[in-house]
Amino acid sequence: MKKAVLSCTVLLLAALLGMPCGSAPYQNVFRLHVIANSDSVEDQQVKLLVRDSILALERERMASAANGAAAEMLLMEDGKALLGAAEDTLQKAGMDYGASLFVGRFPFPERSYGGKVYPAGEYQALRVVLGEGKGQNWWCVMFPPLCILEGDAGEIDVEKLRENSFLLELLKHIEGGTLWDTIKEKLQ
């Protein structure tokens, strides 16, 4: 009886909060995943250049996404431009291989961004595979807009997280940057 009451209470709370029962905490997340051709220094460096070209192309559009599904739709609309950006970057770097784009559910390890933990599991993502795709990878959370730049050793600089967040990029441009200046002063 107690178990039935507890189950009903959980279902009622889930309904009241608008959460589907059994939903994972990361269903509304969309990630970017770039996989290098190999682990050579050159391939690892060009992986980061491709990452930068994709983030530069999508920075403003991702900030306008209302949820993970909208972020995915925006990226799919830009598929040709995204592939072009990746391949242009590879060509300019003198690489003799191309890029492939895939959208789907892919496994990711647990990761923490500024205190929020994204548990290990399958996430919806745009996967960019460079050449043979046998090298180390780089990934970030495109929605909510938390794509950040990691250090060479994979550490996450929380200050860079604050400064490079898509949302903060938008704040930096609202009202000529005065809104961002006010927020930054209050954070210090």
JSON list of N, CA, C and O in Angstrom, two decimals, residues 135-167:
[
{"chain": "A", "resi": 135, "resn": "GLY", "atom": "N", "xyz": [40.90, 9.40, -34.05]},
{"chain": "A", "resi": 135, "resn": "GLY", "atom": "CA", "xyz": [41.66, 10.17, -33.07]},
{"chain": "A", "resi": 135, "resn": "GLY", "atom": "C", "xyz": [40.83, 10.59, -31.87]},
{"chain": "A", "resi": 135, "resn": "GLY", "atom": "O", "xyz": [39.64, 10.28, -31.76]},
{"chain": "A", "resi": 136, "resn": "GLN", "atom": "N", "xyz": [41.49, 11.32, -30.98]},
{"chain": "A", "resi": 136, "resn": "GLN", "atom": "CA", "xyz": [40.83, 11.86, -29.80]},
{"chain": "A", "resi": 136, "resn": "GLN", "atom": "C", "xyz": [39.71, 12.79, -30.24]},
{"chain": "A", "resi": 136, "resn": "GLN", "atom": "O", "xyz": [39.76, 13.39, -31.30]},
{"chain": "A", "resi": 137, "resn": "ASN", "atom": "N", "xyz": [38.72, 12.92, -29.36]},
{"chain": "A", "resi": 137, "resn": "ASN", "atom": "CA", "xyz": [37.57, 13.75, -29.72]},
{"chain": "A", "resi": 137, "resn": "ASN", "atom": "C", "xyz": [37.47, 14.96, -28.81]},
{"chain": "A", "resi": 137, "resn": "ASN", "atom": "O", "xyz": [38.12, 15.04, -27.77]},
{"chain": "A", "resi": 138, "resn": "TRP", "atom": "N", "xyz": [36.65, 15.90, -29.21]},
{"chain": "A", "resi": 138, "resn": "TRP", "atom": "CA", "xyz": [36.31, 17.08, -28.43]},
{"chain": "A", "resi": 138, "resn": "TRP", "atom": "C", "xyz": [34.81, 17.22, -28.50]},
{"chain": "A", "resi": 138, "resn": "TRP", "atom": "O", "xyz": [34.20, 16.98, -29.54]},
{"chain": "A", "resi": 139, "resn": "TRP", "atom": "N", "xyz": [34.17, 17.60, -27.40]},
{"chain": "A", "resi": 139, "resn": "TRP", "atom": "CA", "xyz": [32.74, 17.79, -27.41]},
{"chain": "A", "resi": 139, "resn": "TRP", "atom": "C", "xyz": [32.32, 18.88, -26.43]},
{"chain": "A", "resi": 139, "resn": "TRP", "atom": "O", "xyz": [33.08, 19.24, -25.54]},
{"chain": "A", "resi": 140, "resn": "CYS", "atom": "N", "xyz": [31.12, 19.36, -26.64]},
{"chain": "A", "resi": 140, "resn": "CYS", "atom": "CA", "xyz": [30.56, 20.37, -25.75]},
{"chain": "A", "resi": 140, "resn": "CYS", "atom": "C", "xyz": [29.05, 20.29, -25.80]},
{"chain": "A", "resi": 140, "resn": "CYS", "atom": "O", "xyz": [28.48, 19.55, -26.59]},
{"chain": "A", "resi": 141, "resn": "VAL", "atom": "N", "xyz": [28.41, 21.05, -24.94]},
{"chain": "A", "resi": 141, "resn": "VAL", "atom": "CA", "xyz": [26.95, 21.13, -24.91]},
{"chain": "A", "resi": 141, "resn": "VAL", "atom": "C", "xyz": [26.54, 22.35, -25.73]},
{"chain": "A", "resi": 141, "resn": "VAL", "atom": "O", "xyz": [26.85, 23.48, -25.37]},
{"chain": "A", "resi": 142, "resn": "MET", "atom": "N", "xyz": [25.87, 22.10, -26.86]},
{"chain": "A", "resi": 142, "resn": "MET", "atom": "CA", "xyz": [25.38, 23.20, -27.71]},
{"chain": "A", "resi": 142, "resn": "MET", "atom": "C", "xyz": [24.09, 23.78, -27.15]},
{"chain": "A", "resi": 142, "resn": "MET", "atom": "O", "xyz": [23.82, 24.95, -27.29]},
{"chain": "A", "resi": 143, "resn": "PHE", "atom": "N", "xyz": [23.24, 22.91, -26.56]},
{"chain": "A", "resi": 143, "resn": "PHE", "atom": "CA", "xyz": [22.05, 23.39, -25.88]},
{"chain": "A", "resi": 143, "resn": "PHE", "atom": "C", "xyz": [21.86, 22.58, -24.62]},
{"chain": "A", "resi": 143, "resn": "PHE", "atom": "O", "xyz": [21.86, 21.35, -24.68]},
{"chain": "A", "resi": 144, "resn": "PRO", "atom": "N", "xyz": [21.64, 23.23, -23.45]},
{"chain": "A", "resi": 144, "resn": "PRO", "atom": "CA", "xyz": [21.72, 24.67, -23.30]},
{"chain": "A", "resi": 144, "resn": "PRO", "atom": "C", "xyz": [23.11, 25.17, -23.73]},
{"chain": "A", "resi": 144, "resn": "PRO", "atom": "O", "xyz": [24.07, 24.41, -23.71]},
{"chain": "A", "resi": 145, "resn": "PRO", "atom": "N", "xyz": [23.16, 26.41, -24.17]},
{"chain": "A", "resi": 145, "resn": "PRO", "atom": "CA", "xyz": [24.39, 26.91, -24.80]},
{"chain": "A", "resi": 145, "resn": "PRO", "atom": "C", "xyz": [25.57, 27.04, -23.83]},
{"chain": "A", "resi": 145, "resn": "PRO", "atom": "O", "xyz": [25.81, 28.09, -23.27]},
{"chain": "A", "resi": 146, "resn": "LEU", "atom": "N", "xyz": [26.30, 25.94, -23.66]},
{"chain": "A", "resi": 146, "resn": "LEU", "atom": "CA", "xyz": [27.44, 25.91, -22.75]},
{"chain": "A", "resi": 146, "resn": "LEU", "atom": "C", "xyz": [28.75, 25.59, -23.46]},
{"chain": "A", "resi": 146, "resn": "LEU", "atom": "O", "xyz": [29.72, 25.27, -22.79]},
{"chain": "A", "resi": 147, "resn": "CYS", "atom": "N", "xyz": [28.78, 25.60, -24.79]},
{"chain": "A", "resi": 147, "resn": "CYS", "atom": "CA", "xyz": [30.02, 25.26, -25.47]},
{"chain": "A", "resi": 147, "resn": "CYS", "atom": "C", "xyz": [31.13, 26.16, -24.94]},
{"chain": "A", "resi": 147, "resn": "CYS", "atom": "O", "xyz": [31.01, 27.38, -24.88]},
{"chain": "A", "resi": 148, "resn": "ILE", "atom": "N", "xyz": [32.17, 25.52, -24.53]},
{"chain": "A", "resi": 148, "resn": "ILE", "atom": "CA", "xyz": [33.29, 26.23, -23.92]},
{"chain": "A", "resi": 148, "resn": "ILE", "atom": "C", "xyz": [34.58, 25.77, -24.55]},
{"chain": "A", "resi": 148, "resn": "ILE", "atom": "O", "xyz": [34.62, 24.78, -25.26]},
{"chain": "A", "resi": 149, "resn": "LEU", "atom": "N", "xyz": [35.63, 26.50, -24.26]},
{"chain": "A", "resi": 149, "resn": "LEU", "atom": "CA", "xyz": [36.95, 26.14, -24.73]},
{"chain": "A", "resi": 149, "resn": "LEU", "atom": "C", "xyz": [37.71, 25.48, -23.60]},
{"chain": "A", "resi": 149, "resn": "LEU", "atom": "O", "xyz": [37.83, 26.07, -22.52]},
{"chain": "A", "resi": 150, "resn": "GLU", "atom": "N", "xyz": [38.17, 24.27, -23.85]},
{"chain": "A", "resi": 150, "resn": "GLU", "atom": "CA", "xyz": [38.94, 23.55, -22.85]},
{"chain": "A", "resi": 150, "resn": "GLU", "atom": "C", "xyz": [40.40, 23.89, -22.99]},
{"chain": "A", "resi": 150, "resn": "GLU", "atom": "O", "xyz": [40.87, 24.24, -24.07]},
{"chain": "A", "resi": 151, "resn": "GLY", "atom": "N", "xyz": [41.14, 23.72, -21.91]},
{"chain": "A", "resi": 151, "resn": "GLY", "atom": "CA", "xyz": [42.57, 23.86, -21.93]},
{"chain": "A", "resi": 151, "resn": "GLY", "atom": "C", "xyz": [43.20, 22.66, -22.62]},
{"chain": "A", "resi": 151, "resn": "GLY", "atom": "O", "xyz": [42.53, 21.67, -22.91]},
{"chain": "A", "resi": 152, "resn": "ASP", "atom": "N", "xyz": [44.49, 22.73, -22.87]},
{"chain": "A", "resi": 152, "resn": "ASP", "atom": "CA", "xyz": [45.19, 21.65, -23.56]},
{"chain": "A", "resi": 152, "resn": "ASP", "atom": "C", "xyz": [45.09, 20.33, -22.81]},
{"chain": "A", "resi": 152, "resn": "ASP", "atom": "O", "xyz": [45.08, 19.25, -23.41]},
{"chain": "A", "resi": 153, "resn": "ALA", "atom": "N", "xyz": [45.03, 20.36, -21.49]},
{"chain": "A", "resi": 153, "resn": "ALA", "atom": "CA", "xyz": [44.97, 19.14, -20.69]},
{"chain": "A", "resi": 153, "resn": "ALA", "atom": "C", "xyz": [43.54, 18.68, -20.45]},
{"chain": "A", "resi": 153, "resn": "ALA", "atom": "O", "xyz": [43.29, 17.76, -19.69]},
{"chain": "A", "resi": 154, "resn": "GLY", "atom": "N", "xyz": [42.56, 19.34, -21.07]},
{"chain": "A", "resi": 154, "resn": "GLY", "atom": "CA", "xyz": [41.16, 18.96, -20.92]},
{"chain": "A", "resi": 154, "resn": "GLY", "atom": "C", "xyz": [40.48, 19.60, -19.73]},
{"chain": "A", "resi": 154, "resn": "GLY", "atom": "O", "xyz": [39.31, 19.33, -19.47]},
{"chain": "A", "resi": 155, "resn": "GLU", "atom": "N", "xyz": [41.19, 20.48, -19.00]},
{"chain": "A", "resi": 155, "resn": "GLU", "atom": "CA", "xyz": [40.57, 21.14, -17.85]},
{"chain": "A", "resi": 155, "resn": "GLU", "atom": "C", "xyz": [39.60, 22.20, -18.34]},
{"chain": "A", "resi": 155, "resn": "GLU", "atom": "O", "xyz": [39.71, 22.71, -19.44]},
{"chain": "A", "resi": 156, "resn": "ILE", "atom": "N", "xyz": [38.64, 22.49, -17.50]},
{"chain": "A", "resi": 156, "resn": "ILE", "atom": "CA", "xyz": [37.63, 23.50, -17.85]},
{"chain": "A", "resi": 156, "resn": "ILE", "atom": "C", "xyz": [37.85, 24.72, -16.97]},
{"chain": "A", "resi": 156, "resn": "ILE", "atom": "O", "xyz": [37.82, 24.64, -15.75]},
{"chain": "A", "resi": 157, "resn": "ASP", "atom": "N", "xyz": [38.07, 25.84, -17.61]},
{"chain": "A", "resi": 157, "resn": "ASP", "atom": "CA", "xyz": [38.25, 27.10, -16.91]},
{"chain": "A", "resi": 157, "resn": "ASP", "atom": "C", "xyz": [36.87, 27.73, -16.73]},
{"chain": "A", "resi": 157, "resn": "ASP", "atom": "O", "xyz": [36.25, 28.16, -17.69]},
{"chain": "A", "resi": 158, "resn": "VAL", "atom": "N", "xyz": [36.38, 27.76, -15.49]},
{"chain": "A", "resi": 158, "resn": "VAL", "atom": "CA", "xyz": [35.04, 28.27, -15.23]},
{"chain": "A", "resi": 158, "resn": "VAL", "atom": "C", "xyz": [34.92, 29.72, -15.66]},
{"chain": "A", "resi": 158, "resn": "VAL", "atom": "O", "xyz": [33.87, 30.15, -16.14]},
{"chain": "A", "resi": 159, "resn": "GLU", "atom": "N", "xyz": [35.97, 30.50, -15.53]},
{"chain": "A", "resi": 159, "resn": "GLU", "atom": "CA", "xyz": [35.92, 31.90, -15.97]},
{"chain": "A", "resi": 159, "resn": "GLU", "atom": "C", "xyz": [35.71, 31.97, -17.49]},
{"chain": "A", "resi": 159, "resn": "GLU", "atom": "O", "xyz": [34.92, 32.77, -17.98]},
{"chain": "A", "resi": 160, "resn": "LYS", "atom": "N", "xyz": [36.38, 31.09, -18.24]},
{"chain": "A", "resi": 160, "resn": "LYS", "atom": "CA", "xyz": [36.15, 31.05, -19.69]},
{"chain": "A", "resi": 160, "resn": "LYS", "atom": "C", "xyz": [34.74, 30.58, -19.99]},
{"chain": "A", "resi": 160, "resn": "LYS", "atom": "O", "xyz": [34.14, 31.01, -20.96]},
{"chain": "A", "resi": 161, "resn": "LEU", "atom": "N", "xyz": [34.22, 29.67, -19.15]},
{"chain": "A", "resi": 161, "resn": "LEU", "atom": "CA", "xyz": [32.84, 29.23, -19.33]},
{"chain": "A", "resi": 161, "resn": "LEU", "atom": "C", "xyz": [31.92, 30.44, -19.26]},
{"chain": "A", "resi": 161, "resn": "LEU", "atom": "O", "xyz": [31.05, 30.61, -20.09]},
{"chain": "A", "resi": 162, "resn": "ARG", "atom": "N", "xyz": [32.15, 31.28, -18.27]},
{"chain": "A", "resi": 162, "resn": "ARG", "atom": "CA", "xyz": [31.31, 32.48, -18.13]},
{"chain": "A", "resi": 162, "resn": "ARG", "atom": "C", "xyz": [31.47, 33.41, -19.33]},
{"chain": "A", "resi": 162, "resn": "ARG", "atom": "O", "xyz": [30.52, 33.95, -19.83]},
{"chain": "A", "resi": 163, "resn": "GLU", "atom": "N", "xyz": [32.71, 33.58, -19.77]},
{"chain": "A", "resi": 163, "resn": "GLU", "atom": "CA", "xyz": [32.97, 34.55, -20.84]},
{"chain": "A", "resi": 163, "resn": "GLU", "atom": "C", "xyz": [32.59, 34.04, -22.22]},
{"chain": "A", "resi": 163, "resn": "GLU", "atom": "O", "xyz": [32.30, 34.82, -23.11]},
{"chain": "A", "resi": 164, "resn": "ASN", "atom": "N", "xyz": [32.59, 32.72, -22.43]},
{"chain": "A", "resi": 164, "resn": "ASN", "atom": "CA", "xyz": [32.36, 32.18, -23.77]},
{"chain": "A", "resi": 164, "resn": "ASN", "atom": "C", "xyz": [31.00, 31.55, -23.96]},
{"chain": "A", "resi": 164, "resn": "ASN", "atom": "O", "xyz": [30.71, 31.02, -25.02]},
{"chain": "A", "resi": 165, "resn": "SER", "atom": "N", "xyz": [30.15, 31.59, -22.97]},
{"chain": "A", "resi": 165, "resn": "SER", "atom": "CA", "xyz": [28.81, 31.05, -23.10]},
{"chain": "A", "resi": 165, "resn": "SER", "atom": "C", "xyz": [28.09, 31.80, -24.22]},
{"chain": "A", "resi": 165, "resn": "SER", "atom": "O", "xyz": [28.22, 33.01, -24.37]},
{"chain": "A", "resi": 166, "resn": "PHE", "atom": "N", "xyz": [27.32, 31.06, -25.00]},
{"chain": "A", "resi": 166, "resn": "PHE", "atom": "CA", "xyz": [26.56, 31.70, -26.09]},
{"chain": "A", "resi": 166, "resn": "PHE", "atom": "C", "xyz": [25.66, 32.80, -25.55]},
{"chain": "A", "resi": 166, "resn": "PHE", "atom": "O", "xyz": [25.53, 33.87, -26.14]},
{"chain": "A", "resi": 167, "resn": "LEU", "atom": "N", "xyz": [25.00, 32.53, -24.42]},
{"chain": "A", "resi": 167, "resn": "LEU", "atom": "CA", "xyz": [24.10, 33.53, -23.87]},
{"chain": "A", "resi": 167, "resn": "LEU", "atom": "C", "xyz": [24.86, 34.78, -23.46]},
{"chain": "A", "resi": 167, "resn": "LEU", "atom": "O", "xyz": [24.40, 35.90, -23.67]}
]
